[in-house]
XYZ file of C-alpha atoms in Angstrom:
655
model
C -0.076 0.058 -0.084
C 2.915 2.431 0.699
C 4.548 1.280 -2.745
C 1.088 2.327 -4.479
C 0.868 5.779 -2.157
C 4.690 6.424 -3.268
C 3.861 6.017 -7.406
C 0.664 7.637 -6.953
C 2.119 10.917 -5.724
C 4.802 10.789 -8.099
C 2.519 10.966 -11.151
C 0.767 13.523 -9.883
C 3.342 15.329 -9.469
C 4.431 14.930 -12.798
C 1.151 16.479 -13.635
C 1.900 19.953 -12.733
C 5.999 19.783 -12.590
C 9.670 16.989 -17.287
C 12.358 15.153 -15.134
C 16.122 16.070 -15.886
C 18.988 13.802 -15.503
C 22.879 14.349 -15.326
C 23.440 10.975 -13.854
C 24.599 7.650 -15.415
C 23.068 3.955 -15.184
C 24.484 0.331 -15.173
C 22.274 -2.167 -16.290
C 22.590 -6.086 -16.987
C 21.389 -9.577 -16.255
C 22.851 -12.295 -13.520
C 23.159 -15.586 -14.794
C 24.598 -18.790 -13.359
C 26.917 -21.394 -15.064
C 23.732 -22.987 -17.006
C 22.981 -19.599 -17.698
C 19.753 -19.554 -15.882
C 18.546 -16.266 -14.664
C 19.711 -15.698 -10.998
C 17.175 -13.288 -8.978
C 17.164 -11.665 -5.517
C 20.827 -11.205 -5.719
C 22.385 -8.101 -4.176
C 24.337 -5.937 -6.810
C 26.462 -2.782 -5.210
C 27.917 -0.031 -7.134
C 30.801 1.333 -4.881
C 32.142 4.833 -5.951
C 36.029 4.277 -6.255
C 37.006 7.654 -4.973
C 34.954 8.214 -1.730
C 33.499 4.794 -0.997
C 29.908 5.905 -1.427
C 27.574 2.616 -2.183
C 24.486 2.017 -4.792
C 22.442 -0.900 -4.138
C 19.609 -2.709 -5.779
C 18.439 -6.437 -6.391
C 18.350 -8.541 -9.094
C 14.107 -8.882 -10.453
C 12.911 -12.547 -10.811
C 14.083 -12.357 -14.475
C 17.513 -11.845 -12.824
C 17.677 -8.015 -14.581
C 19.351 -5.433 -12.672
C 19.347 -1.623 -12.906
C 20.955 1.443 -11.094
C 19.946 4.342 -12.348
C 21.403 8.123 -10.966
C 24.746 7.142 -10.561
C 27.172 10.523 -10.345
C 29.773 10.423 -13.104
C 32.945 8.369 -11.978
C 34.802 5.252 -11.635
C 32.733 2.588 -9.655
C 33.662 -0.993 -8.778
C 30.181 -3.357 -9.258
C 30.171 -6.265 -6.730
C 27.296 -9.262 -7.158
C 27.029 -11.798 -3.712
C 24.544 -14.671 -3.824
C 24.853 -17.951 -1.809
C 26.517 -20.973 -3.381
C 28.428 -18.463 -6.136
C 31.575 -16.888 -5.620
C 31.669 -12.949 -5.046
C 31.617 -11.337 -8.466
C 33.825 -7.798 -8.457
C 34.503 -5.605 -11.301
C 36.382 -2.637 -11.187
C 37.243 0.490 -13.472
C 33.363 0.869 -14.571
C 32.991 4.130 -16.012
C 30.220 6.090 -15.616
C 28.916 9.063 -17.818
C 26.396 11.668 -18.067
C 23.091 10.284 -19.617
C 24.784 7.105 -20.259
C 24.217 3.685 -19.883
C 26.515 0.750 -19.016
C 25.357 -2.695 -19.928
C 27.203 -5.457 -17.950
C 25.859 -9.048 -18.064
C 27.503 -11.351 -15.377
C 27.808 -14.992 -15.167
C 28.596 -16.293 -11.729
C 31.041 -19.111 -10.794
C 30.094 -21.731 -8.405
C 31.538 -21.613 -4.991
C 31.971 -20.071 -1.921
C 30.979 -16.416 -1.168
C 34.476 -15.656 0.386
C 36.255 -16.404 -3.186
C 35.937 -13.456 -5.544
C 35.868 -13.278 -9.062
C 37.755 -9.796 -10.164
C 37.578 -8.347 -13.781
C 39.903 -5.805 -14.181
C 38.960 -5.060 -17.931
C 36.812 -1.587 -18.138
C 33.118 -2.289 -19.001
C 32.332 -1.400 -22.752
C 29.861 1.387 -23.666
C 27.348 0.028 -25.732
C 24.392 1.801 -27.248
C 21.920 -0.979 -27.396
C 19.616 0.724 -24.403
C 19.537 4.062 -26.048
C 19.812 5.611 -29.936
C 20.905 8.881 -28.417
C 23.965 10.826 -29.733
C 26.254 12.251 -27.723
C 29.766 13.422 -27.139
C 31.141 13.304 -22.940
C 34.363 14.614 -22.255
C 35.856 14.261 -18.605
C 36.821 17.775 -16.743
C 40.706 15.918 -16.760
C 40.507 16.046 -20.757
C 38.896 19.275 -20.896
C 42.132 20.595 -18.882
C 44.695 18.391 -21.351
C 43.447 20.373 -24.005
C 44.776 23.813 -25.362
C 41.722 26.095 -24.042
C 41.822 29.875 -25.256
C 41.515 31.705 -22.250
C 42.418 35.155 -23.711
C 41.778 35.785 -27.452
C 44.269 37.086 -29.607
C 46.282 40.495 -30.240
C 44.810 43.423 -27.996
C 41.576 41.193 -26.883
C 40.380 41.364 -23.344
C 39.570 37.794 -23.647
C 38.135 35.709 -20.766
C 38.330 33.140 -18.175
C 38.759 29.420 -19.653
C 35.507 28.305 -20.921
C 34.306 24.258 -21.076
C 32.456 25.267 -24.391
C 36.115 25.546 -26.311
C 35.407 22.484 -28.342
C 31.896 22.215 -29.104
C 32.887 22.291 -32.715
C 34.605 19.349 -32.438
C 31.716 17.328 -31.876
C 29.887 15.368 -34.740
C 27.000 17.434 -35.971
C 28.351 21.089 -34.528
C 29.163 23.664 -36.658
C 29.795 27.231 -36.824
C 32.365 30.058 -36.749
C 32.431 30.186 -32.576
C 32.354 27.847 -29.819
C 30.206 29.589 -27.656
C 26.370 28.226 -27.166
C 25.649 31.774 -26.557
C 26.823 35.447 -26.552
C 26.230 38.826 -27.716
C 27.311 38.389 -31.161
C 25.067 35.695 -33.163
C 28.159 35.146 -35.391
C 30.108 33.449 -32.514
C 27.168 30.530 -31.936
C 27.610 26.864 -32.219
C 25.165 25.420 -34.613
C 23.814 21.618 -33.670
C 22.393 19.642 -36.426
C 21.789 22.771 -38.733
C 19.427 23.840 -36.081
C 19.526 27.566 -35.050
C 21.852 28.322 -32.097
C 19.440 29.854 -29.692
C 17.603 26.438 -29.051
C 20.172 24.834 -27.202
C 19.874 23.963 -23.637
C 21.971 23.888 -20.626
C 22.158 21.768 -17.350
C 24.243 22.315 -14.218
C 23.865 19.420 -11.543
C 20.515 18.123 -13.260
C 18.686 21.239 -13.219
C 18.347 24.059 -16.257
C 20.246 26.802 -16.349
C 19.467 28.113 -19.813
C 19.308 31.765 -20.265
C 15.744 33.195 -21.214
C 16.744 35.692 -23.519
C 17.335 34.797 -27.267
C 20.925 34.984 -27.483
C 21.794 32.988 -24.166
C 24.441 34.931 -22.706
C 23.455 34.247 -19.213
C 24.427 30.391 -19.755
C 27.923 31.463 -20.141
C 28.072 32.663 -16.677
C 26.480 29.792 -15.258
C 28.749 27.105 -16.403
C 31.474 25.603 -13.783
C 34.838 26.354 -13.466
C 37.039 24.105 -15.807
C 38.560 22.507 -12.759
C 35.314 21.910 -11.394
C 33.946 19.889 -13.862
C 33.655 16.249 -13.246
C 32.234 15.875 -16.778
C 30.512 17.397 -19.801
C 28.323 16.148 -22.244
C 26.648 17.662 -25.385
C 23.904 15.432 -26.640
C 23.090 16.121 -30.542
C 19.935 14.165 -31.099
C 17.389 11.344 -29.923
C 17.200 12.693 -26.671
C 15.585 10.897 -23.594
C 11.770 11.728 -23.275
C 12.718 13.291 -20.051
C 14.743 16.191 -21.987
C 12.197 18.191 -23.438
C 12.136 21.478 -25.139
C 15.609 21.038 -26.881
C 16.342 21.837 -30.496
C 20.017 22.858 -30.794
C 22.024 20.412 -28.242
C 22.065 19.608 -24.373
C 24.857 20.946 -22.571
C 24.849 19.114 -19.418
C 27.709 19.655 -16.896
C 28.235 17.613 -13.463
C 30.271 18.896 -10.891
C 33.238 17.278 -8.856
C 32.954 15.891 -5.444
C 35.492 15.428 -2.737
C 37.071 11.709 -2.023
C 37.795 9.668 1.454
C 41.712 11.610 0.418
C 42.554 15.416 0.298
C 43.565 16.324 -3.358
C 44.691 19.963 -4.656
C 45.654 21.407 -7.172
C 47.358 24.869 -8.603
C 47.713 26.465 -11.891
C 48.320 29.556 -13.650
C 48.143 29.925 -17.431
C 49.723 33.767 -18.920
C 50.614 35.294 -21.789
C 52.755 38.702 -21.856
C 53.383 40.868 -24.796
C 57.245 40.547 -24.011
C 57.182 37.064 -25.325
C 55.369 37.939 -28.586
C 57.077 38.619 -32.035
C 57.263 42.277 -33.014
C 54.250 43.262 -35.216
C 55.708 45.620 -38.357
C 54.605 48.642 -39.496
C 51.980 49.317 -36.283
C 51.735 52.005 -33.840
C 52.995 50.228 -31.312
C 52.828 46.547 -29.432
C 49.520 46.399 -27.548
C 49.802 45.586 -23.893
C 48.307 42.434 -23.204
C 49.187 40.583 -19.920
C 46.651 37.872 -19.507
C 46.695 35.791 -16.215
C 44.293 32.748 -15.615
C 45.191 31.059 -11.795
C 43.557 29.325 -9.086
C 43.396 26.212 -7.634
C 41.307 23.212 -6.141
C 41.237 21.169 -2.943
C 38.873 18.353 -1.730
C 38.566 15.570 0.795
C 36.509 14.096 3.652
C 35.176 16.938 6.177
C 37.655 16.771 8.843
C 37.732 18.499 12.206
C 40.306 17.411 14.345
C 39.076 15.706 17.806
C 35.300 16.843 16.614
C 34.105 15.085 13.629
C 35.834 12.851 11.103
C 33.828 12.762 7.577
C 35.661 9.822 5.797
C 32.839 7.400 3.832
C 30.222 10.068 4.914
C 30.971 13.757 4.557
C 32.731 15.263 1.709
C 33.639 18.836 0.081
C 35.366 20.490 -3.032
C 36.382 23.788 -3.407
C 37.461 25.815 -6.479
C 38.921 29.404 -7.439
C 39.769 30.581 -10.644
C 40.814 34.326 -11.308
C 41.543 35.540 -14.757
C 42.915 38.983 -14.988
C 43.813 40.992 -17.761
C 44.677 44.431 -19.042
C 45.478 45.751 -22.541
C 45.875 49.250 -24.128
C 44.209 50.248 -27.597
C 47.694 51.833 -28.676
C 47.706 51.747 -32.707
C 43.954 52.893 -32.939
C 43.302 56.220 -33.939
C 39.756 58.283 -33.990
C 39.003 61.619 -35.348
C 38.181 64.425 -33.385
C 38.061 68.077 -34.606
C 40.948 70.131 -35.672
C 41.786 73.626 -33.747
C 40.470 75.095 -36.924
C 37.249 73.490 -36.560
C 36.817 73.726 -33.205
C 37.016 77.685 -34.146
C 34.544 77.295 -36.695
C 36.909 76.916 -40.004
C 36.290 74.145 -41.902
C 37.746 75.955 -45.001
C 39.773 72.772 -45.382
C 37.063 70.427 -46.180
C 36.431 72.766 -49.673
C 38.059 70.794 -52.811
C 36.741 73.076 -55.411
C 34.425 70.332 -56.787
C 31.265 72.233 -58.252
C 28.260 69.599 -57.530
C 25.804 72.036 -59.517
C 24.081 75.285 -59.305
C 21.291 76.379 -56.915
C 18.052 78.310 -57.549
C 19.773 81.481 -57.674
C 22.510 80.232 -59.883
C 25.142 80.228 -57.575
C 27.706 77.206 -57.930
C 27.260 74.580 -55.117
C 30.630 73.381 -53.597
C 31.537 70.302 -52.124
C 31.392 70.006 -48.540
C 30.057 73.556 -48.389
C 28.198 74.876 -45.017
C 25.080 77.441 -45.170
C 23.935 79.915 -42.824
C 19.923 78.689 -41.703
C 19.698 82.298 -40.572
C 19.620 83.646 -44.421
C 17.016 81.240 -45.474
C 14.639 83.104 -48.153
C 12.690 81.777 -50.971
C 14.053 81.902 -54.722
C 11.852 80.668 -57.493
C 9.479 79.109 -54.858
C 12.585 77.077 -53.247
C 13.931 77.460 -50.215
C 17.505 78.579 -49.904
C 20.320 79.846 -47.934
C 24.086 81.378 -48.466
C 26.865 80.039 -47.629
C 29.283 80.815 -44.660
C 31.865 83.077 -45.936
C 35.215 81.054 -46.401
C 33.411 78.136 -45.114
C 33.536 79.636 -41.602
C 31.573 79.954 -38.897
C 32.353 83.073 -36.541
C 32.969 82.083 -32.958
C 30.386 84.701 -31.872
C 27.890 82.433 -33.640
C 28.362 79.434 -31.450
C 25.683 77.941 -29.215
C 26.661 78.405 -25.427
C 26.099 74.995 -24.360
C 27.733 73.659 -27.499
C 30.803 75.324 -26.854
C 30.941 73.958 -23.118
C 30.582 70.612 -24.480
C 33.504 71.367 -27.385
C 35.622 72.390 -24.196
C 35.476 68.989 -22.936
C 36.384 67.448 -26.304
C 40.457 66.529 -26.057
C 42.618 68.163 -28.759
C 44.181 66.087 -31.355
C 47.343 64.279 -30.492
C 48.564 64.567 -34.254
C 48.215 66.312 -37.284
C 45.786 65.521 -40.251
C 41.847 66.110 -40.620
C 41.243 62.782 -40.004
C 42.622 59.670 -37.297
C 44.109 62.290 -35.698
C 43.461 60.951 -31.963
C 45.671 58.014 -30.560
C 43.158 55.862 -28.367
C 45.996 55.487 -25.641
C 43.761 54.066 -23.294
C 43.387 51.083 -20.757
C 41.278 48.239 -21.101
C 40.751 45.365 -18.696
C 38.834 42.484 -17.672
C 38.587 40.877 -13.958
C 36.825 37.758 -13.442
C 36.215 35.154 -10.885
C 34.651 31.622 -10.200
C 34.488 30.752 -6.866
C 32.470 27.043 -6.301
C 32.378 24.756 -3.878
C 30.048 21.341 -3.387
C 29.453 19.558 -0.064
C 28.188 15.900 -0.390
C 26.694 14.142 2.867
C 25.749 10.382 3.156
C 22.982 10.346 5.655
C 22.409 7.332 7.909
C 19.692 5.640 5.711
C 22.001 5.558 3.016
C 20.570 8.008 1.546
C 22.144 10.910 -0.287
C 22.182 14.827 -0.515
C 24.719 17.381 -2.490
C 24.318 21.235 -2.172
C 26.418 22.805 -5.008
C 26.958 26.592 -5.399
C 28.990 28.542 -7.878
C 29.509 32.597 -8.410
C 31.211 34.028 -11.390
C 31.558 37.671 -11.242
C 32.897 39.920 -14.006
C 34.296 43.474 -13.852
C 34.881 44.852 -17.563
C 34.810 47.927 -19.938
C 32.563 47.557 -22.984
C 33.785 50.396 -25.432
C 36.591 52.155 -24.071
C 37.601 55.332 -26.423
C 39.992 57.122 -24.465
C 37.912 59.621 -24.250
C 37.211 61.635 -20.480
C 34.112 61.935 -18.263
C 31.469 62.912 -19.217
C 32.025 63.141 -23.232
C 32.764 58.921 -23.187
C 30.751 56.396 -24.352
C 32.090 53.591 -22.266
C 30.118 51.406 -20.504
C 31.465 50.023 -17.092
C 29.630 46.407 -16.125
C 29.949 44.483 -13.158
C 28.410 41.091 -13.841
C 27.561 38.266 -11.455
C 25.838 34.885 -12.181
C 24.948 32.689 -9.179
C 24.090 29.426 -9.321
C 22.546 27.101 -6.338
C 21.861 23.091 -6.668
C 20.208 21.002 -4.047
C 19.700 17.006 -5.167
C 18.689 14.374 -2.780
C 18.411 10.716 -3.649
C 17.083 7.764 -1.423
C 16.335 4.035 -2.449
C 12.635 3.760 -1.021
C 13.096 -0.162 -2.083
C 15.968 -2.073 -3.766
C 14.332 -1.518 -6.972
C 12.721 2.081 -6.300
C 14.524 4.938 -6.215
C 13.856 8.935 -5.727
C 15.650 11.783 -6.919
C 14.500 15.216 -5.745
C 16.346 18.553 -6.814
C 15.690 22.256 -6.303
C 17.695 25.144 -7.363
C 18.145 28.934 -8.039
C 20.039 30.795 -10.996
C 20.561 34.675 -10.511
C 22.083 36.580 -13.175
C 23.228 40.430 -12.855
C 24.350 42.683 -15.671
C 24.774 46.423 -15.144
C 25.250 47.469 -18.968
C 25.776 50.851 -18.151
C 27.662 53.957 -18.618
C 29.293 55.036 -15.618
C 27.686 57.121 -12.793
C 30.100 59.748 -13.555
C 28.205 60.865 -16.974
C 24.636 59.595 -16.293
C 24.720 61.908 -12.912
C 26.780 64.845 -14.341
C 25.191 68.415 -13.678
C 24.328 69.136 -17.326
C 22.427 72.103 -16.000
C 24.655 73.943 -13.772
C 27.923 72.750 -15.889
C 26.553 73.237 -19.315
C 22.995 75.018 -19.074
C 21.333 71.955 -20.858
C 17.923 71.907 -19.253
C 14.892 69.713 -19.659
C 16.051 66.192 -19.011
C 13.434 63.606 -17.428
C 16.401 63.013 -14.211
C 17.819 65.326 -11.898
C 20.731 66.730 -11.896
C 20.167 65.680 -15.654
C 23.202 63.909 -16.771
C 25.411 64.313 -19.960
C 23.313 64.052 -23.123
C 23.657 61.924 -25.667
C 25.261 63.240 -28.970
C 24.499 61.378 -32.130
C 25.397 61.489 -35.807
C 28.418 63.675 -35.440
C 30.188 61.154 -37.792
C 30.043 62.070 -41.761
C 28.150 60.310 -43.781
C 27.313 59.989 -47.599
C 29.632 60.486 -50.485
C 32.713 61.931 -50.008
C 31.547 62.334 -46.058
C 33.154 65.996 -45.938
C 36.672 64.078 -46.432
C 35.590 61.916 -42.654
C 36.735 65.166 -40.609
C 35.034 66.372 -37.572
C 34.344 63.393 -35.239
C 34.303 59.854 -35.914
C 32.550 59.030 -32.319
C 29.583 60.128 -30.792
C 29.703 61.607 -27.394
C 28.087 60.908 -23.946
C 26.134 58.120 -22.352
C 25.574 54.919 -24.724
C 23.626 52.738 -22.614
C 21.933 52.969 -18.859
C 20.272 49.612 -18.695
C 20.403 46.988 -15.630
C 19.308 43.115 -16.404
C 18.423 40.866 -14.102
C 17.617 36.998 -15.242
C 15.976 34.786 -12.189
C 15.243 31.234 -12.439
C 13.954 28.662 -9.742
C 13.886 25.271 -10.583
C 12.683 22.104 -9.107
C 13.230 18.407 -10.420
C 11.842 14.941 -9.274
C 11.775 11.688 -10.739
C 11.173 8.061 -9.662
C 12.803 4.936 -10.857
C 11.180 1.553 -10.487
C 12.944 -1.645 -11.965
C 10.566 -4.839 -12.328
C 11.234 -7.854 -14.550
C 13.067 -6.679 -17.843
C 11.836 -3.400 -17.660
C 12.923 -0.052 -16.001
C 9.927 2.416 -15.405
C 10.616 6.075 -14.992
C 8.506 9.132 -14.014
C 9.005 12.837 -13.404
C 8.771 16.260 -13.458
C 10.203 19.715 -13.643
C 9.021 22.755 -12.063
C 10.631 26.313 -13.269
C 9.719 29.945 -12.389
C 11.617 32.543 -14.851
C 11.642 36.287 -14.171
C 13.378 38.659 -16.661
C 13.934 42.273 -15.932
C 15.177 45.430 -17.652
C 15.640 48.425 -15.461
C 16.284 51.234 -18.107
C 17.034 54.404 -17.982
C 18.704 54.929 -21.352
C 18.010 58.358 -23.182
C 16.532 60.229 -19.758
C 19.210 62.026 -19.634
C 18.509 63.638 -23.309
C 19.545 62.515 -26.776
C 20.367 64.937 -29.596
C 20.648 63.399 -32.721
C 22.829 66.122 -35.332
C 22.427 65.671 -38.975
C 24.499 67.771 -41.841
C 20.618 68.993 -43.342
C 20.982 71.880 -40.811
C 23.684 73.453 -42.412
C 23.134 72.060 -45.708
C 20.511 73.661 -48.592
C 17.142 73.269 -47.559
C 15.448 73.132 -51.160
C 17.332 69.925 -51.697
C 15.817 68.023 -48.651
C 19.485 65.732 -49.019
C 22.738 66.719 -48.532
C 23.817 64.178 -51.067
C 23.737 66.145 -54.501
C 25.907 65.680 -57.658
C 28.356 62.920 -56.311
C 29.196 64.579 -53.252
C 27.779 66.330 -50.137
C 26.613 70.042 -48.622
C 26.333 70.655 -44.890
C 28.243 69.165 -41.922
C 26.982 67.670 -38.986
C 29.802 69.215 -36.390
C 29.115 72.675 -37.813
C 25.106 72.139 -36.981
C 26.385 71.038 -33.854
C 28.768 74.446 -33.184
C 25.379 76.309 -33.964
C 23.258 74.375 -31.584
C 20.988 72.638 -34.507
C 20.164 69.426 -33.573
C 17.982 67.163 -36.219
C 15.590 66.075 -33.205
C 16.035 66.280 -29.868
C 14.073 63.322 -27.937
C 14.049 64.473 -24.574
C 14.883 68.167 -23.838
C 16.504 71.304 -25.065
C 19.287 73.659 -24.035
C 19.690 76.940 -23.017
C 19.842 78.750 -26.333
C 16.775 79.329 -28.060
C 18.079 77.696 -31.516
C 18.551 74.305 -29.703
C 14.694 74.810 -27.847
C 13.332 75.435 -31.474
C 14.766 72.389 -33.073
C 13.418 70.200 -29.971
């Protein structure tokens, strides 16, 4: 009656909660020398490192199955009266794989032991799924690229790095999900964003389209016991999967203490020289850390051998690079004084309604607008120069914040000799406890912190567009396993995943006192913040020789992303006769939040149109351009302002 109650409870749970499995299985039959099946024989699988036992008995047809075995090396022992004890060592259990080991007992006393030392062959007779399984040790032996190339800031070592070597996997990159769709790996030609990730048997997949949070939930490489990529023919318990199942299981402590330490590094002093470059980029990448694991042992208080185990891992990545050799365009001294004469090429693009020649890169005075022959025309500035007395007061103060060029020339005249960095840390630990009733509980915790700059441009506050990101991803898992009967196993799991990405311009930009220091008014926040200034980069045919500014100024982003997922799973495995029955369920509660104040500081979009010929309604004419965005900026003429205005009436009019 008790068994029926347990089964009914699990079936009802499945109606509300699809089961997940990061474990392996041993199955087979036990026969006597005459090939008759032997029933009710004790079968024990013992973990070689920590001595943890998993027990079952053979059914009335001589079959046995031990499901939900954590990945690792095991010894299989079978004892029956009248037969020699059978022991097979070196049984390798892998994630979501089934080992079939059929055993023929020999007559004799149970004190005699037949030991088989050959490793069990992994046969695909039990399932049609296709997968690639890689142990943590093998991943560590592979040449992981932890830093990227050249002046890239790189990142901590990733266990995803060799996905593209698995059958059916293709793509220009190896990460299952990040911000660049070109870096995604496709499994069997399916869309890259349809993969799923599991950590310790529970879902850890990002909720957004590109899956970036999945890349901050994976364990450190040295924390991985085994990693599996399943590509097709998934078991029914793995639902909602298209482009592959990435399945991680983490390391546990053993009865003996073990520890490791390591450092991987690169340094530009070890690189070959780069000819014809401004300088050799500074690039010093360090990836270092260590692990320690064993029984929980407190002298004279507690000895956890064969009972309580721990495993701890810490991995730290550090890199600082410079961007010497990269150049951007900033306004020259002449342009800052309103002199755009250097832009004139002497090329005539046509004539205006007054019969005057239209010269390439000429700028026009919007205050001279009048109608000629039914067309609205303006006069060009004399010598293509705006007198400083005409400058907008707010524009002039903003221009004073722009650094002077560091070398001569209209274009590429400012060296972005600035630093970029990335600092990452993964802290993880796992506690395993064997309870008195031989049930097992495991607790896993991992947190990945990332501190980085995105888009450093070498410009000072508050005009810089750089974003400062202090990202973290936390993963917590609890798993419980209990044998309710020799052929009935219950597994329960619960977890939490929390991701936060403050992808935002620094506070010194967002909280800049634009009202008091610039006279810029009308933004939605207080004290206002520095406005975003777009459109300064020359566009169109000729592009005014690319002069002025090749970058935009001010905050490019002000977002704070949160991705939270609560997970729960339950499975019940029942072995009877020649069959194994499994029912289970999964429960998930997902929350995605974007706290966004982007644009509340004001967004000003500049264009050449305000200093072009209005009747053209276009700045491209006759194979060249007229008007210039930076000239429009100096006059305080925005194409549009999404929020606010400035003190000068010209800005207010445009807004």
